[in-house]
Amino acid sequence: MSTTDTPARRRVTLTGISSRAWEHPADRGALVALRELRGFDDVLRAFFGMWNERGFRLSVLASGIRVDHRQYPAVWQRYTEAAAALDVAELPELYVTQSPWLGAEAVGLERPFIVLNSACVQQLDEDELRCLLGHELGHVGSGHAVYKTMLMILTRWAANLSWLPVGAFALRAIIAAMLEWWRKAELSADRAGLLAGQDPAAALRLLMKLAGGGDLSQVDTTAFLEQAAEYAGGGDVRDSLHKIRMTAWSTHPAPVARAAQLRQWIDSGAYGRVLAGDYPRRDDDGSTSVSEEIKAAAESYREEFSRSTDPLVGLLRRLGDGASDVGEWVGGTAGRARSWVDAATEAAGRAHRAGRAAPGATAGAGGAGGGDGTGSGGAAV
């Protein structure tokens, strides 16, 4: 990380900002619907407690460096600056762990904490690091780890039901829908990172470094965005099918796609409006409407469908007006899945109670997994 003494740039403190201000419409629609499920979070916390969130925290406490004003003070300074911009009152614990790869993740339900790979300290400048830490604070603020844990549980259920084709197929369909939501959650966190750092150039540089490493001396932002445009609309239908195969079971969009989405959010004026004070407040979160948020998600998909330059999407548009219903179908996934999740929540609660009653019951929610956050109930960059 750069340690040069540069004049501090003034950042706007977004007082009382709600996570809805940075959440992608598809992410926000799913989150509002899931938050309405009575007892859902309690059941997930019970499962996560079985896996032992404390164990993972102890692991990083033993093998990493806890960041504060004495340890990695420069990182701590960037962290407090990002938190101040997002008006985060209580900072999650922050740890640096040894890893040569650029990455970070937000972990935990009861006491969320953030784990930062040491490569980020070495390869990111101050503005890029502030943006990355804001990205992870965005995950924490949106409560993404809670729902990522559900995805982890469903994945394990699908593996256990692989001998039952109908049941496994239904679970795979739900997992695919949740992975689509998770990719949108990453776009949400990218926006939070931008709002934390309030430096669009640094936010784009961070994504460039995630794609090509820490040395940007021979890399150009304009050329990188040209790559993004080529990825989005180049080639023919065969390329579209390859992109579906590449992303369908991935938790993260491609870095060039994330850069294009962030640039689009900036160009739409939404970023500027937030900085000007036009954003939802936390005090109003309780009055949000599930139906309105799901409609907004559907509208977002319709708009994305209508302006997409992807060859396959273009072919669907040429086939007729009925193709535009694809956006509405995908956008309403959270609402239609809600009744299923409600039933699954009750089933999970019964399973958990039965597990606690049985002697020698073992954890069913997995172990401390890898850096993409899928094994730790976390939200990775």
Coordinates of C-alpha atoms in Angstrom, one line a residue:
M1 CA 0.0 0.0 0.0
S2 CA 1.2 3.5 -0.9
T3 CA 2.5 5.5 2.1
T4 CA 3.1 8.8 0.4
D5 CA 1.8 11.8 2.1
T6 CA -1.0 13.1 -0.1
P7 CA -3.5 15.8 0.9
A8 CA -6.7 14.3 2.4
R9 CA -9.6 14.5 0.0
R10 CA -12.9 15.6 1.5
R11 CA -15.5 12.8 1.5
V12 CA -19.2 13.3 2.2
T13 CA -20.5 11.6 5.3
L14 CA -23.7 9.8 4.2
T15 CA -25.5 10.3 7.5
G16 CA -28.1 7.6 8.3
I17 CA -27.7 6.0 4.9
S18 CA -29.6 2.7 4.4
S19 CA -28.1 -0.2 2.6
R20 CA -30.9 0.2 0.1
A21 CA -29.0 3.2 -1.3
W22 CA -26.3 0.9 -2.8
E23 CA -28.2 -2.3 -3.3
H24 CA -28.8 -3.4 -6.9
P25 CA -32.6 -3.6 -7.5
A26 CA -32.5 -7.4 -7.9
D27 CA -30.4 -7.8 -4.7
R28 CA -32.7 -5.4 -2.8
G29 CA -35.9 -7.1 -3.9
A30 CA -34.6 -10.5 -2.7
L31 CA -33.3 -9.1 0.6
V32 CA -36.6 -7.3 1.4
A33 CA -38.5 -10.5 0.7
L34 CA -36.2 -12.7 2.7
R35 CA -36.2 -10.3 5.7
E36 CA -39.9 -10.6 5.9
L37 CA -39.7 -14.3 6.6
R38 CA -40.6 -14.7 10.3
G39 CA -37.9 -16.6 12.2
F40 CA -35.8 -17.1 9.1
D41 CA -32.7 -15.4 10.5
D42 CA -33.0 -17.2 13.8
V43 CA -33.0 -20.6 12.1
L44 CA -29.9 -19.6 10.0
R45 CA -28.1 -18.4 13.1
A46 CA -28.9 -21.7 14.8
F47 CA -27.3 -23.6 11.8
F48 CA -24.3 -21.3 11.8
G49 CA -23.9 -21.7 15.5
M50 CA -23.7 -25.5 14.9
W51 CA -20.9 -24.9 12.4
N52 CA -19.4 -22.7 15.1
E53 CA -18.8 -19.1 13.9
R54 CA -16.6 -18.7 17.0
G55 CA -14.2 -21.4 15.6
F56 CA -13.6 -19.4 12.5
R57 CA -13.0 -16.2 14.4
L58 CA -10.6 -18.0 16.7
S59 CA -8.8 -19.3 13.6
V60 CA -8.1 -15.8 12.2
L61 CA -7.4 -14.5 15.7
A62 CA -4.7 -17.2 16.0
S63 CA -3.2 -17.0 12.5
G64 CA -3.8 -13.4 11.3
I65 CA -3.2 -9.8 12.5
R66 CA -6.1 -7.9 14.1
V67 CA -6.0 -4.4 12.7
D68 CA -6.2 -1.4 15.0
H69 CA -4.3 1.8 15.7
R70 CA -1.3 -0.2 16.8
Q71 CA -1.2 -2.9 14.1
Y72 CA -1.4 -1.9 10.5
P73 CA -2.3 1.7 11.5
A74 CA -2.4 2.9 7.9
V75 CA -5.0 0.1 7.0
W76 CA -6.9 1.1 10.2
Q77 CA -7.0 4.7 9.0
R78 CA -8.4 3.7 5.6
Y79 CA -10.9 1.5 7.3
T80 CA -12.2 4.2 9.7
E81 CA -12.4 6.6 6.7
A82 CA -14.6 4.1 4.7
A83 CA -16.8 3.5 7.8
A84 CA -17.2 7.2 8.4
A85 CA -18.4 7.9 4.9
L86 CA -21.0 5.1 5.2
D87 CA -21.9 6.3 8.7
V88 CA -21.1 2.9 10.2
A89 CA -21.4 3.3 14.0
E90 CA -19.9 0.0 15.1
L91 CA -16.9 -1.2 13.1
P92 CA -16.6 -5.0 12.6
E93 CA -13.3 -6.4 13.6
L94 CA -10.7 -6.4 10.8
Y95 CA -8.0 -9.0 10.3
V96 CA -5.1 -9.3 7.8
T97 CA -4.2 -12.9 6.9
Q98 CA -1.3 -14.2 4.8
S99 CA -2.2 -14.7 1.1
P100 CA -0.6 -13.8 -2.2
W101 CA -4.0 -13.2 -3.8
L102 CA -6.0 -10.0 -3.8
G103 CA -9.2 -10.7 -1.9
A104 CA -11.2 -10.1 1.2
E105 CA -14.4 -11.4 2.8
A106 CA -17.0 -10.5 5.4
V107 CA -17.8 -13.3 7.7
G108 CA -20.3 -14.0 10.5
L109 CA -23.9 -13.5 11.6
E110 CA -23.8 -12.6 15.3
R111 CA -20.5 -10.6 15.2
P112 CA -19.5 -10.0 11.6
F113 CA -15.8 -9.4 10.9
I114 CA -13.8 -8.8 7.8
V115 CA -10.7 -10.7 6.7
L116 CA -8.3 -9.0 4.3
N117 CA -5.6 -10.8 2.4
S118 CA -2.1 -9.5 2.9
A119 CA -1.7 -9.0 -0.9
C120 CA -4.2 -6.2 -0.6
V121 CA -2.0 -4.3 1.8
Q122 CA 1.0 -4.7 -0.5
Q123 CA -0.6 -4.1 -3.9
L124 CA -3.4 -1.6 -3.4
D125 CA -2.9 2.2 -2.9
E126 CA -4.8 4.0 -0.2
D127 CA -7.8 4.9 -2.3
E128 CA -8.2 1.4 -3.7
L129 CA -7.9 -0.1 -0.2
R130 CA -10.5 2.3 1.1
C131 CA -12.8 1.2 -1.7
L132 CA -12.2 -2.5 -1.0
L133 CA -12.9 -2.1 2.7
G134 CA -16.1 -0.2 1.9
H135 CA -17.1 -3.1 -0.4
E136 CA -16.9 -5.5 2.6
L137 CA -18.7 -3.0 4.9
G138 CA -21.4 -2.9 2.3
H139 CA -21.8 -6.7 2.5
V140 CA -22.0 -6.4 6.3
G141 CA -24.5 -3.6 6.1
S142 CA -26.8 -5.5 3.7
G143 CA -26.6 -8.7 5.8
H144 CA -25.5 -10.7 2.8
A145 CA -23.7 -13.3 4.9
V146 CA -27.0 -14.4 6.4
Y147 CA -28.4 -15.3 3.0
K148 CA -25.1 -16.7 1.7
T149 CA -25.3 -19.2 4.6
M150 CA -28.7 -20.3 3.3
L151 CA -27.1 -20.8 -0.1
M152 CA -24.4 -23.0 1.5
I153 CA -27.1 -25.0 3.3
L154 CA -29.1 -25.5 0.1
T155 CA -26.0 -26.6 -1.8
R156 CA -25.4 -29.3 0.8
W157 CA -29.0 -30.4 0.7
A158 CA -28.7 -30.7 -3.1
A159 CA -25.6 -32.9 -2.7
N160 CA -27.4 -35.1 -0.2
L161 CA -30.5 -35.5 -2.4
S162 CA -28.5 -36.2 -5.6
W163 CA -30.0 -39.7 -5.7
L164 CA -33.5 -38.2 -5.9
P165 CA -33.7 -36.6 -9.4
V166 CA -36.8 -34.5 -8.8
G167 CA -35.8 -33.2 -5.4
A168 CA -32.2 -32.5 -6.6
F169 CA -33.5 -30.7 -9.7
A170 CA -35.8 -28.4 -7.7
L171 CA -32.9 -27.5 -5.3
R172 CA -30.5 -26.9 -8.2
A173 CA -33.0 -24.5 -9.7
I174 CA -33.3 -22.6 -6.5
I175 CA -29.5 -22.6 -6.0
A176 CA -29.1 -21.2 -9.6
A177 CA -31.6 -18.4 -8.7
M178 CA -29.7 -17.6 -5.5
L179 CA -26.4 -17.5 -7.3
E180 CA -27.9 -15.0 -9.7
W181 CA -28.9 -13.0 -6.7
W182 CA -25.4 -13.3 -5.2
R183 CA -23.8 -11.9 -8.4
K184 CA -26.1 -8.9 -8.0
A185 CA -25.1 -8.7 -4.3
E186 CA -21.5 -8.3 -5.5
L187 CA -22.6 -5.4 -7.7
S188 CA -24.3 -3.9 -4.6
A189 CA -21.1 -4.1 -2.6
D190 CA -19.1 -2.5 -5.5
R191 CA -21.4 0.5 -5.2
A192 CA -20.9 0.6 -1.4
G193 CA -17.2 0.6 -2.0
L194 CA -17.5 3.5 -4.4
L195 CA -19.6 5.4 -1.9
A196 CA -17.1 4.7 0.9
G197 CA -14.1 6.0 -1.2
Q198 CA -16.0 8.5 -3.4
D199 CA -13.3 8.1 -6.0
P200 CA -14.6 6.4 -9.3
A201 CA -11.1 6.1 -10.7
A202 CA -9.9 4.2 -7.7
A203 CA -13.0 1.9 -7.8
L204 CA -12.2 1.0 -11.4
R205 CA -8.5 0.5 -10.6
L206 CA -9.5 -2.0 -7.9
L207 CA -11.4 -4.1 -10.4
M208 CA -8.6 -3.9 -12.9
K209 CA -6.2 -5.2 -10.2
L210 CA -8.6 -8.0 -9.4
A211 CA -8.4 -8.9 -13.0
G212 CA -4.7 -8.5 -13.8
G213 CA -2.7 -8.1 -10.6
G214 CA -1.3 -5.2 -8.7
D215 CA 0.8 -3.5 -11.4
L216 CA -1.2 -1.0 -13.4
S217 CA 1.8 0.8 -14.9
Q218 CA 1.0 -0.8 -18.3
V219 CA -2.8 -0.9 -18.1
D220 CA -5.3 1.7 -19.3
T221 CA -8.8 2.2 -17.9
T222 CA -10.3 3.1 -21.2
A223 CA -8.9 -0.1 -22.8
F224 CA -10.2 -2.1 -19.9
L225 CA -13.7 -0.7 -20.3
E226 CA -13.4 -1.5 -24.1
Q227 CA -12.8 -5.1 -23.0
A228 CA -16.0 -4.9 -21.0
A229 CA -17.9 -3.8 -24.0
E230 CA -16.5 -6.5 -26.1
Y231 CA -17.3 -9.1 -23.5
A232 CA -20.9 -7.8 -23.2
G233 CA -21.7 -7.7 -26.9
G234 CA -19.0 -9.2 -29.0
G235 CA -19.1 -12.5 -31.0
D236 CA -22.2 -14.5 -31.8
V237 CA -24.7 -16.7 -30.0
R238 CA -22.0 -19.3 -29.4
D239 CA -20.1 -16.7 -27.2
S240 CA -23.4 -16.0 -25.4
L241 CA -23.7 -19.7 -24.5
H242 CA -20.1 -19.8 -23.3
K243 CA -20.8 -16.8 -21.0
I244 CA -23.8 -18.6 -19.6
R245 CA -21.7 -21.7 -18.9
M246 CA -19.0 -19.5 -17.3
T247 CA -21.2 -17.6 -15.0
A248 CA -24.3 -19.8 -14.2
W249 CA -22.6 -21.4 -11.1
S250 CA -20.4 -18.6 -10.1
T251 CA -20.8 -16.3 -7.1
H252 CA -19.1 -13.3 -8.7
P253 CA -19.5 -11.6 -12.1
A254 CA -16.4 -11.2 -14.2
P255 CA -14.2 -8.2 -13.3
V256 CA -14.8 -6.5 -16.6
A257 CA -18.6 -6.9 -16.2
R258 CA -18.4 -5.4 -12.7
A259 CA -16.4 -2.4 -14.0
A260 CA -19.0 -1.8 -16.8
Q261 CA -21.9 -2.1 -14.3
L262 CA -20.2 0.4 -11.9
R263 CA -19.5 2.8 -14.7
Q264 CA -23.1 2.5 -15.8
W265 CA -24.4 3.3 -12.2
I266 CA -22.2 6.4 -12.1
D267 CA -23.3 7.6 -15.6
S268 CA -27.0 7.1 -14.7
G269 CA -26.6 9.9 -12.1
A270 CA -27.5 7.6 -9.2
Y271 CA -24.1 7.9 -7.6
G272 CA -24.2 11.7 -7.8
R273 CA -27.7 11.8 -6.3
V274 CA -26.5 9.8 -3.3
L275 CA -23.6 12.2 -2.7
A276 CA -26.0 15.1 -2.9
G277 CA -28.1 13.6 -0.1
D278 CA -30.8 12.0 -2.1
Y279 CA -30.8 8.5 -0.6
P280 CA -33.0 6.3 1.6
R281 CA -32.4 6.4 5.4
R282 CA -32.1 3.5 7.8
D283 CA -34.9 4.9 9.9
D284 CA -37.3 4.2 7.0
D285 CA -36.2 0.6 6.4
G286 CA -39.2 -0.8 8.3
S287 CA -41.7 0.8 5.9
T288 CA -40.3 -0.8 2.7
S289 CA -42.7 -2.7 0.6
V290 CA -41.9 -6.2 -0.6
S291 CA -44.1 -6.0 -3.7
E292 CA -42.6 -2.6 -4.7
E293 CA -39.1 -3.9 -4.4
I294 CA -39.8 -7.0 -6.4
K295 CA -41.4 -4.8 -9.0
A296 CA -38.3 -2.7 -9.1
A297 CA -36.2 -5.9 -9.5
A298 CA -38.4 -7.0 -12.4
E299 CA -38.1 -3.6 -14.0
S300 CA -34.3 -3.7 -13.6
Y301 CA -34.1 -7.0 -15.5
R302 CA -36.4 -5.7 -18.2
E303 CA -34.2 -2.6 -18.7
E304 CA -31.1 -4.8 -18.7
F305 CA -32.8 -7.1 -21.3
S306 CA -33.8 -4.2 -23.5
R307 CA -30.4 -2.5 -23.6
S308 CA -28.2 -5.6 -23.7
T309 CA -25.8 -6.0 -26.6
D310 CA -25.4 -9.7 -26.0
P311 CA -26.0 -11.7 -29.3
L312 CA -28.4 -14.2 -27.7
V313 CA -30.5 -11.5 -26.0
G314 CA -30.6 -9.6 -29.4
L315 CA -31.9 -12.8 -31.0
L316 CA -34.6 -13.2 -28.4
R317 CA -35.7 -9.6 -28.9
R318 CA -36.0 -10.3 -32.6
L319 CA -38.1 -13.4 -32.0
G320 CA -40.9 -11.3 -30.7
D321 CA -42.4 -9.2 -27.9
G322 CA -42.8 -12.2 -25.7
A323 CA -39.1 -12.4 -25.1
S324 CA -39.3 -9.2 -23.0
D325 CA -41.1 -11.2 -20.4
V326 CA -37.8 -12.9 -19.6
G327 CA -36.8 -9.9 -17.4
E328 CA -40.0 -10.0 -15.5
W329 CA -39.7 -13.8 -15.0
V330 CA -36.2 -13.5 -13.5
G331 CA -37.0 -10.4 -11.6
G332 CA -39.9 -12.0 -9.7
T333 CA -37.8 -15.1 -8.6
A334 CA -37.4 -13.8 -5.1
G335 CA -41.2 -13.4 -4.6
R336 CA -42.1 -16.7 -6.1
A337 CA -39.5 -18.6 -4.1
R338 CA -40.7 -17.0 -0.9
S339 CA -43.3 -19.6 -0.1
W340 CA -40.8 -22.4 -0.7
V341 CA -38.2 -20.7 1.6
D342 CA -40.9 -20.3 4.2
A343 CA -41.6 -24.0 4.2
A344 CA -37.8 -24.8 4.1
T345 CA -37.3 -22.5 7.1
E346 CA -39.8 -24.5 9.1
A347 CA -38.3 -27.8 8.0
A348 CA -34.8 -26.5 8.9
G349 CA -36.1 -25.5 12.3
R350 CA -37.5 -29.0 13.0
A351 CA -34.2 -30.6 11.8
H352 CA -32.2 -28.3 14.1
R353 CA -34.4 -29.1 17.1
A354 CA -34.2 -32.8 16.3
G355 CA -30.4 -32.5 16.0
R356 CA -30.1 -30.8 19.4
A357 CA -32.2 -33.5 21.0
A358 CA -30.1 -36.4 19.5
P359 CA -26.9 -37.3 21.4
G360 CA -23.7 -36.7 19.4
A361 CA -25.4 -34.7 16.7
T362 CA -22.9 -33.1 14.3
A363 CA -22.9 -29.8 12.4
G364 CA -24.8 -29.7 9.2
A365 CA -23.7 -26.3 7.8
G366 CA -20.2 -27.0 6.7
G367 CA -16.7 -26.0 7.7
A368 CA -14.4 -23.1 7.4
G369 CA -14.0 -23.0 3.6
G370 CA -12.0 -21.1 1.0
G371 CA -11.4 -17.6 -0.1
D372 CA -14.6 -17.1 -2.1
G373 CA -16.7 -17.1 1.1
T374 CA -18.8 -20.1 0.2
G375 CA -17.5 -22.3 3.0
S376 CA -17.4 -19.7 5.7
G377 CA -20.8 -18.3 5.5
G378 CA -19.1 -15.1 4.3
A379 CA -19.3 -12.5 1.6
A380 CA -16.1 -12.2 -0.5
V381 CA -14.9 -9.4 -2.7

